[in-house]
Amino acid sequence: MATKVCAVIGAGVMGADIALDLSRHQYEVVLKDLTDELLEKARDYMKKTYSLVKLTKKDYFSSSFDELLSRISLVTDYDRLHGAEIIVENITEDYEAKKSLYAELRTVCRDDALFGVNTSCISITKIGALMPRPENVIGMHFMNPVPLKPLVEVIKGHHTSDQTVDRTRSFIKSLDKTCVVVNDSPGFASNRVLMITINESIWLVQDGVAQAKDIDTIFKLGFGHKMGPL
């Protein structure tokens, strides 16, 4: 994998976790958000994540937190994004906010940049339509918490090229994660299945069929899930 510079836009929970995981895999990361205050919160959150992961998977991080942080540049402007070959976008799940962001990105990012939209609900095809090269836009639905979840749901928009899918597969593999590629559809695959399960479980409680704790027990002991839907 030749790419070693990635930009992560949105330094909330997911963005901070992704930046930390990218640094762990020797990427130089540009982590962008709107204010220095938000970036300081992201720094604190990354430190907490680092400590938590060290407790649960003590061999996951072989580097110190300071070493990982040294590969993450915290920025509030768009200038540093020009050098990134892959941009992972994690801002709020609001189409109008994303529309404004991509209007900026199309003017500053390199022509061959790959845009990974980390969303669980917004159409990748719709996001791709905002860009001059929609074939370079793809969904990258990381799971929370990122360091502990080995799966990334990759969503192919209507115009996403096979080359972009291949680049994304290589990128996800470089993070020691597995990807599944699905087509663009409301809820994609993971949330489409998950939300039906959660909703039906709620109805079971509403209808007096079972208590919430018992439904969770069925999923944990009967189906082998680590946690129940409720």
PDB file of N, CA, C and O in Angstrom, residues 100-147:
ATOM      1  N   SER A 100     -22.180  21.402   2.125  1.00  0.00           N
ATOM      2  CA  SER A 100     -21.278  22.544   2.289  1.00  0.00           C
ATOM      3  C   SER A 100     -19.824  22.098   2.356  1.00  0.00           C
ATOM      4  O   SER A 100     -18.938  22.731   1.769  1.00  0.00           O
ATOM      5  N   LEU A 101     -19.590  20.996   3.066  1.00  0.00           N
ATOM      6  CA  LEU A 101     -18.222  20.491   3.192  1.00  0.00           C
ATOM      7  C   LEU A 101     -17.655  20.075   1.840  1.00  0.00           C
ATOM      8  O   LEU A 101     -16.532  20.457   1.472  1.00  0.00           O
ATOM      9  N   TYR A 102     -18.413  19.311   1.076  1.00  0.00           N
ATOM     10  CA  TYR A 102     -17.889  18.809  -0.190  1.00  0.00           C
ATOM     11  C   TYR A 102     -17.697  19.916  -1.218  1.00  0.00           C
ATOM     12  O   TYR A 102     -16.872  19.796  -2.122  1.00  0.00           O
ATOM     13  N   ALA A 103     -18.428  21.030  -1.065  1.00  0.00           N
ATOM     14  CA  ALA A 103     -18.182  22.193  -1.911  1.00  0.00           C
ATOM     15  C   ALA A 103     -16.775  22.739  -1.660  1.00  0.00           C
ATOM     16  O   ALA A 103     -16.106  23.229  -2.586  1.00  0.00           O
ATOM     17  N   GLU A 104     -16.305  22.648  -0.411  1.00  0.00           N
ATOM     18  CA  GLU A 104     -14.945  23.059  -0.077  1.00  0.00           C
ATOM     19  C   GLU A 104     -13.930  22.019  -0.571  1.00  0.00           C
ATOM     20  O   GLU A 104     -12.899  22.369  -1.150  1.00  0.00           O
ATOM     21  N   LEU A 105     -14.243  20.747  -0.337  1.00  0.00           N
ATOM     22  CA  LEU A 105     -13.288  19.699  -0.678  1.00  0.00           C
ATOM     23  C   LEU A 105     -12.990  19.655  -2.174  1.00  0.00           C
ATOM     24  O   LEU A 105     -11.857  19.377  -2.591  1.00  0.00           O
ATOM     25  N   ARG A 106     -13.980  19.908  -2.981  1.00  0.00           N
ATOM     26  CA  ARG A 106     -13.784  19.808  -4.429  1.00  0.00           C
ATOM     27  C   ARG A 106     -12.811  20.861  -4.939  1.00  0.00           C
ATOM     28  O   ARG A 106     -12.262  20.736  -6.046  1.00  0.00           O
ATOM     29  N   THR A 107     -12.559  21.911  -4.144  1.00  0.00           N
ATOM     30  CA  THR A 107     -11.645  22.971  -4.579  1.00  0.00           C
ATOM     31  C   THR A 107     -10.234  22.784  -4.048  1.00  0.00           C
ATOM     32  O   THR A 107      -9.300  23.378  -4.587  1.00  0.00           O
ATOM     33  N   VAL A 108     -10.058  21.977  -2.996  1.00  0.00           N
ATOM     34  CA  VAL A 108      -8.730  21.888  -2.373  1.00  0.00           C
ATOM     35  C   VAL A 108      -8.076  20.512  -2.508  1.00  0.00           C
ATOM     36  O   VAL A 108      -6.851  20.404  -2.406  1.00  0.00           O
ATOM     37  N   CYS A 109      -8.855  19.465  -2.720  1.00  0.00           N
ATOM     38  CA  CYS A 109      -8.281  18.119  -2.734  1.00  0.00           C
ATOM     39  C   CYS A 109      -7.738  17.769  -4.121  1.00  0.00           C
ATOM     40  O   CYS A 109      -8.212  18.288  -5.140  1.00  0.00           O
ATOM     41  N   ARG A 110      -6.777  16.894  -4.141  1.00  0.00           N
ATOM     42  CA  ARG A 110      -6.171  16.482  -5.403  1.00  0.00           C
ATOM     43  C   ARG A 110      -7.173  15.733  -6.268  1.00  0.00           C
ATOM     44  O   ARG A 110      -8.135  15.140  -5.755  1.00  0.00           O
ATOM     45  N   ASP A 111      -6.923  15.729  -7.576  1.00  0.00           N
ATOM     46  CA  ASP A 111      -7.884  15.164  -8.518  1.00  0.00           C
ATOM     47  C   ASP A 111      -8.107  13.671  -8.311  1.00  0.00           C
ATOM     48  O   ASP A 111      -9.208  13.167  -8.552  1.00  0.00           O
ATOM     49  N   ASP A 112      -7.066  12.959  -7.874  1.00  0.00           N
ATOM     50  CA  ASP A 112      -7.176  11.504  -7.738  1.00  0.00           C
ATOM     51  C   ASP A 112      -7.506  11.066  -6.313  1.00  0.00           C
ATOM     52  O   ASP A 112      -7.408   9.885  -5.980  1.00  0.00           O
ATOM     53  N   ALA A 113      -7.910  12.013  -5.470  1.00  0.00           N
ATOM     54  CA  ALA A 113      -8.209  11.664  -4.076  1.00  0.00           C
ATOM     55  C   ALA A 113      -9.402  10.715  -4.002  1.00  0.00           C
ATOM     56  O   ALA A 113     -10.358  10.826  -4.766  1.00  0.00           O
ATOM     57  N   LEU A 114      -9.313   9.777  -3.077  1.00  0.00           N
ATOM     58  CA  LEU A 114     -10.409   8.858  -2.795  1.00  0.00           C
ATOM     59  C   LEU A 114     -11.174   9.410  -1.603  1.00  0.00           C
ATOM     60  O   LEU A 114     -10.583   9.710  -0.568  1.00  0.00           O
ATOM     61  N   PHE A 115     -12.497   9.544  -1.738  1.00  0.00           N
ATOM     62  CA  PHE A 115     -13.327  10.095  -0.662  1.00  0.00           C
ATOM     63  C   PHE A 115     -14.134   8.976  -0.022  1.00  0.00           C
ATOM     64  O   PHE A 115     -15.019   8.398  -0.653  1.00  0.00           O
ATOM     65  N   GLY A 116     -13.795   8.663   1.222  1.00  0.00           N
ATOM     66  CA  GLY A 116     -14.509   7.647   1.977  1.00  0.00           C
ATOM     67  C   GLY A 116     -15.511   8.308   2.906  1.00  0.00           C
ATOM     68  O   GLY A 116     -15.127   9.035   3.826  1.00  0.00           O
ATOM     69  N   VAL A 117     -16.791   8.085   2.661  1.00  0.00           N
ATOM     70  CA  VAL A 117     -17.855   8.708   3.462  1.00  0.00           C
ATOM     71  C   VAL A 117     -18.214   7.753   4.598  1.00  0.00           C
ATOM     72  O   VAL A 117     -18.787   6.694   4.378  1.00  0.00           O
ATOM     73  N   ASN A 118     -17.863   8.136   5.818  1.00  0.00           N
ATOM     74  CA  ASN A 118     -18.178   7.288   6.971  1.00  0.00           C
ATOM     75  C   ASN A 118     -19.564   7.661   7.473  1.00  0.00           C
ATOM     76  O   ASN A 118     -19.731   8.523   8.337  1.00  0.00           O
ATOM     77  N   THR A 119     -20.562   7.024   6.892  1.00  0.00           N
ATOM     78  CA  THR A 119     -21.953   7.317   7.231  1.00  0.00           C
ATOM     79  C   THR A 119     -22.698   6.010   7.398  1.00  0.00           C
ATOM     80  O   THR A 119     -22.301   4.975   6.851  1.00  0.00           O
ATOM     81  N   SER A 120     -23.780   6.055   8.144  1.00  0.00           N
ATOM     82  CA  SER A 120     -24.599   4.861   8.312  1.00  0.00           C
ATOM     83  C   SER A 120     -25.963   5.024   7.664  1.00  0.00           C
ATOM     84  O   SER A 120     -26.795   4.126   7.728  1.00  0.00           O
ATOM     85  N   CYS A 121     -26.205   6.209   7.034  1.00  0.00           N
ATOM     86  CA  CYS A 121     -27.564   6.426   6.526  1.00  0.00           C
ATOM     87  C   CYS A 121     -27.664   7.278   5.281  1.00  0.00           C
ATOM     88  O   CYS A 121     -28.691   7.229   4.592  1.00  0.00           O
ATOM     89  N   ILE A 122     -26.668   8.087   4.946  1.00  0.00           N
ATOM     90  CA  ILE A 122     -26.792   9.015   3.825  1.00  0.00           C
ATOM     91  C   ILE A 122     -26.296   8.365   2.535  1.00  0.00           C
ATOM     92  O   ILE A 122     -25.243   7.730   2.502  1.00  0.00           O
ATOM     93  N   SER A 123     -27.049   8.547   1.465  1.00  0.00           N
ATOM     94  CA  SER A 123     -26.752   7.913   0.187  1.00  0.00           C
ATOM     95  C   SER A 123     -25.374   8.299  -0.344  1.00  0.00           C
ATOM     96  O   SER A 123     -25.050   9.488  -0.460  1.00  0.00           O
ATOM     97  N   ILE A 124     -24.582   7.295  -0.686  1.00  0.00           N
ATOM     98  CA  ILE A 124     -23.261   7.532  -1.273  1.00  0.00           C
ATOM     99  C   ILE A 124     -23.413   8.107  -2.675  1.00  0.00           C
ATOM    100  O   ILE A 124     -22.625   8.958  -3.101  1.00  0.00           O
ATOM    101  N   THR A 125     -24.410   7.669  -3.394  1.00  0.00           N
ATOM    102  CA  THR A 125     -24.668   8.200  -4.728  1.00  0.00           C
ATOM    103  C   THR A 125     -24.963   9.700  -4.656  1.00  0.00           C
ATOM    104  O   THR A 125     -24.495  10.487  -5.489  1.00  0.00           O
ATOM    105  N   LYS A 126     -25.734  10.101  -3.648  1.00  0.00           N
ATOM    106  CA  LYS A 126     -26.089  11.506  -3.475  1.00  0.00           C
ATOM    107  C   LYS A 126     -24.861  12.347  -3.129  1.00  0.00           C
ATOM    108  O   LYS A 126     -24.710  13.472  -3.623  1.00  0.00           O
ATOM    109  N   ILE A 127     -23.979  11.794  -2.292  1.00  0.00           N
ATOM    110  CA  ILE A 127     -22.733  12.499  -1.966  1.00  0.00           C
ATOM    111  C   ILE A 127     -21.848  12.579  -3.202  1.00  0.00           C
ATOM    112  O   ILE A 127     -21.249  13.616  -3.498  1.00  0.00           O
ATOM    113  N   GLY A 128     -21.750  11.481  -3.946  1.00  0.00           N
ATOM    114  CA  GLY A 128     -20.922  11.470  -5.151  1.00  0.00           C
ATOM    115  C   GLY A 128     -21.345  12.533  -6.144  1.00  0.00           C
ATOM    116  O   GLY A 128     -20.509  13.110  -6.850  1.00  0.00           O
ATOM    117  N   ALA A 129     -22.645  12.809  -6.211  1.00  0.00           N
ATOM    118  CA  ALA A 129     -23.158  13.804  -7.151  1.00  0.00           C
ATOM    119  C   ALA A 129     -22.666  15.212  -6.832  1.00  0.00           C
ATOM    120  O   ALA A 129     -22.760  16.114  -7.673  1.00  0.00           O
ATOM    121  N   LEU A 130     -22.138  15.421  -5.638  1.00  0.00           N
ATOM    122  CA  LEU A 130     -21.613  16.722  -5.252  1.00  0.00           C
ATOM    123  C   LEU A 130     -20.201  16.962  -5.780  1.00  0.00           C
ATOM    124  O   LEU A 130     -19.702  18.092  -5.705  1.00  0.00           O
ATOM    125  N   MET A 131     -19.558  15.925  -6.289  1.00  0.00           N
ATOM    126  CA  MET A 131     -18.151  15.990  -6.659  1.00  0.00           C
ATOM    127  C   MET A 131     -17.961  15.893  -8.171  1.00  0.00           C
ATOM    128  O   MET A 131     -18.754  15.245  -8.861  1.00  0.00           O
ATOM    129  N   PRO A 132     -16.888  16.510  -8.703  1.00  0.00           N
ATOM    130  CA  PRO A 132     -16.644  16.442 -10.141  1.00  0.00           C
ATOM    131  C   PRO A 132     -16.272  15.040 -10.609  1.00  0.00           C
ATOM    132  O   PRO A 132     -16.444  14.724 -11.783  1.00  0.00           O
ATOM    133  N   ARG A 133     -15.778  14.205  -9.697  1.00  0.00           N
ATOM    134  CA  ARG A 133     -15.422  12.825 -10.025  1.00  0.00           C
ATOM    135  C   ARG A 133     -16.155  11.876  -9.069  1.00  0.00           C
ATOM    136  O   ARG A 133     -15.562  11.350  -8.121  1.00  0.00           O
ATOM    137  N   PRO A 134     -17.437  11.658  -9.296  1.00  0.00           N
ATOM    138  CA  PRO A 134     -18.219  10.802  -8.399  1.00  0.00           C
ATOM    139  C   PRO A 134     -17.712   9.372  -8.350  1.00  0.00           C
ATOM    140  O   PRO A 134     -18.001   8.652  -7.392  1.00  0.00           O
ATOM    141  N   GLU A 135     -16.946   8.972  -9.350  1.00  0.00           N
ATOM    142  CA  GLU A 135     -16.388   7.617  -9.349  1.00  0.00           C
ATOM    143  C   GLU A 135     -15.375   7.410  -8.231  1.00  0.00           C
ATOM    144  O   GLU A 135     -15.051   6.278  -7.862  1.00  0.00           O
ATOM    145  N   ASN A 136     -14.869   8.510  -7.639  1.00  0.00           N
ATOM    146  CA  ASN A 136     -13.882   8.422  -6.556  1.00  0.00           C
ATOM    147  C   ASN A 136     -14.516   8.462  -5.167  1.00  0.00           C
ATOM    148  O   ASN A 136     -13.806   8.500  -4.161  1.00  0.00           O
ATOM    149  N   VAL A 137     -15.844   8.452  -5.103  1.00  0.00           N
ATOM    150  CA  VAL A 137     -16.551   8.542  -3.822  1.00  0.00           C
ATOM    151  C   VAL A 137     -17.116   7.171  -3.458  1.00  0.00           C
ATOM    152  O   VAL A 137     -17.751   6.513  -4.286  1.00  0.00           O
ATOM    153  N   ILE A 138     -16.888   6.756  -2.205  1.00  0.00           N
ATOM    154  CA  ILE A 138     -17.319   5.434  -1.752  1.00  0.00           C
ATOM    155  C   ILE A 138     -17.674   5.520  -0.267  1.00  0.00           C
ATOM    156  O   ILE A 138     -17.182   6.405   0.450  1.00  0.00           O
ATOM    157  N   GLY A 139     -18.528   4.655   0.200  1.00  0.00           N
ATOM    158  CA  GLY A 139     -18.866   4.630   1.616  1.00  0.00           C
ATOM    159  C   GLY A 139     -17.877   3.780   2.405  1.00  0.00           C
ATOM    160  O   GLY A 139     -17.473   2.714   1.948  1.00  0.00           O
ATOM    161  N   MET A 140     -17.472   4.267   3.554  1.00  0.00           N
ATOM    162  CA  MET A 140     -16.629   3.511   4.491  1.00  0.00           C
ATOM    163  C   MET A 140     -17.293   3.589   5.860  1.00  0.00           C
ATOM    164  O   MET A 140     -17.086   4.525   6.618  1.00  0.00           O
ATOM    165  N   HIS A 141     -18.133   2.621   6.168  1.00  0.00           N
ATOM    166  CA  HIS A 141     -18.883   2.619   7.417  1.00  0.00           C
ATOM    167  C   HIS A 141     -18.076   1.855   8.473  1.00  0.00           C
ATOM    168  O   HIS A 141     -18.198   0.638   8.600  1.00  0.00           O
ATOM    169  N   PHE A 142     -17.242   2.589   9.222  1.00  0.00           N
ATOM    170  CA  PHE A 142     -16.478   1.993  10.306  1.00  0.00           C
ATOM    171  C   PHE A 142     -17.406   1.702  11.476  1.00  0.00           C
ATOM    172  O   PHE A 142     -18.405   2.384  11.681  1.00  0.00           O
ATOM    173  N   MET A 143     -17.056   0.687  12.242  1.00  0.00           N
ATOM    174  CA  MET A 143     -17.846   0.306  13.407  1.00  0.00           C
ATOM    175  C   MET A 143     -17.214   0.880  14.680  1.00  0.00           C
ATOM    176  O   MET A 143     -15.998   1.068  14.759  1.00  0.00           O
ATOM    177  N   ASN A 144     -18.036   1.142  15.666  1.00  0.00           N
ATOM    178  CA  ASN A 144     -17.601   1.778  16.905  1.00  0.00           C
ATOM    179  C   ASN A 144     -17.500   0.751  18.036  1.00  0.00           C
ATOM    180  O   ASN A 144     -18.440  -0.024  18.223  1.00  0.00           O
ATOM    181  N   PRO A 145     -16.389   0.709  18.801  1.00  0.00           N
ATOM    182  CA  PRO A 145     -15.177   1.531  18.695  1.00  0.00           C
ATOM    183  C   PRO A 145     -14.222   0.994  17.620  1.00  0.00           C
ATOM    184  O   PRO A 145     -14.016  -0.221  17.518  1.00  0.00           O
ATOM    185  N   VAL A 146     -13.671   1.888  16.840  1.00  0.00           N
ATOM    186  CA  VAL A 146     -12.885   1.521  15.663  1.00  0.00           C
ATOM    187  C   VAL A 146     -11.716   0.582  15.982  1.00  0.00           C
ATOM    188  O   VAL A 146     -11.522  -0.420  15.289  1.00  0.00           O
ATOM    189  N   PRO A 147     -10.908   0.840  17.030  1.00  0.00           N
ATOM    190  CA  PRO A 147      -9.764  -0.056  17.261  1.00  0.00           C
ATOM    191  C   PRO A 147     -10.164  -1.491  17.601  1.00  0.00           C
ATOM    192  O   PRO A 147      -9.381  -2.418  17.389  1.00  0.00           O
TER     193      PRO A 147
END
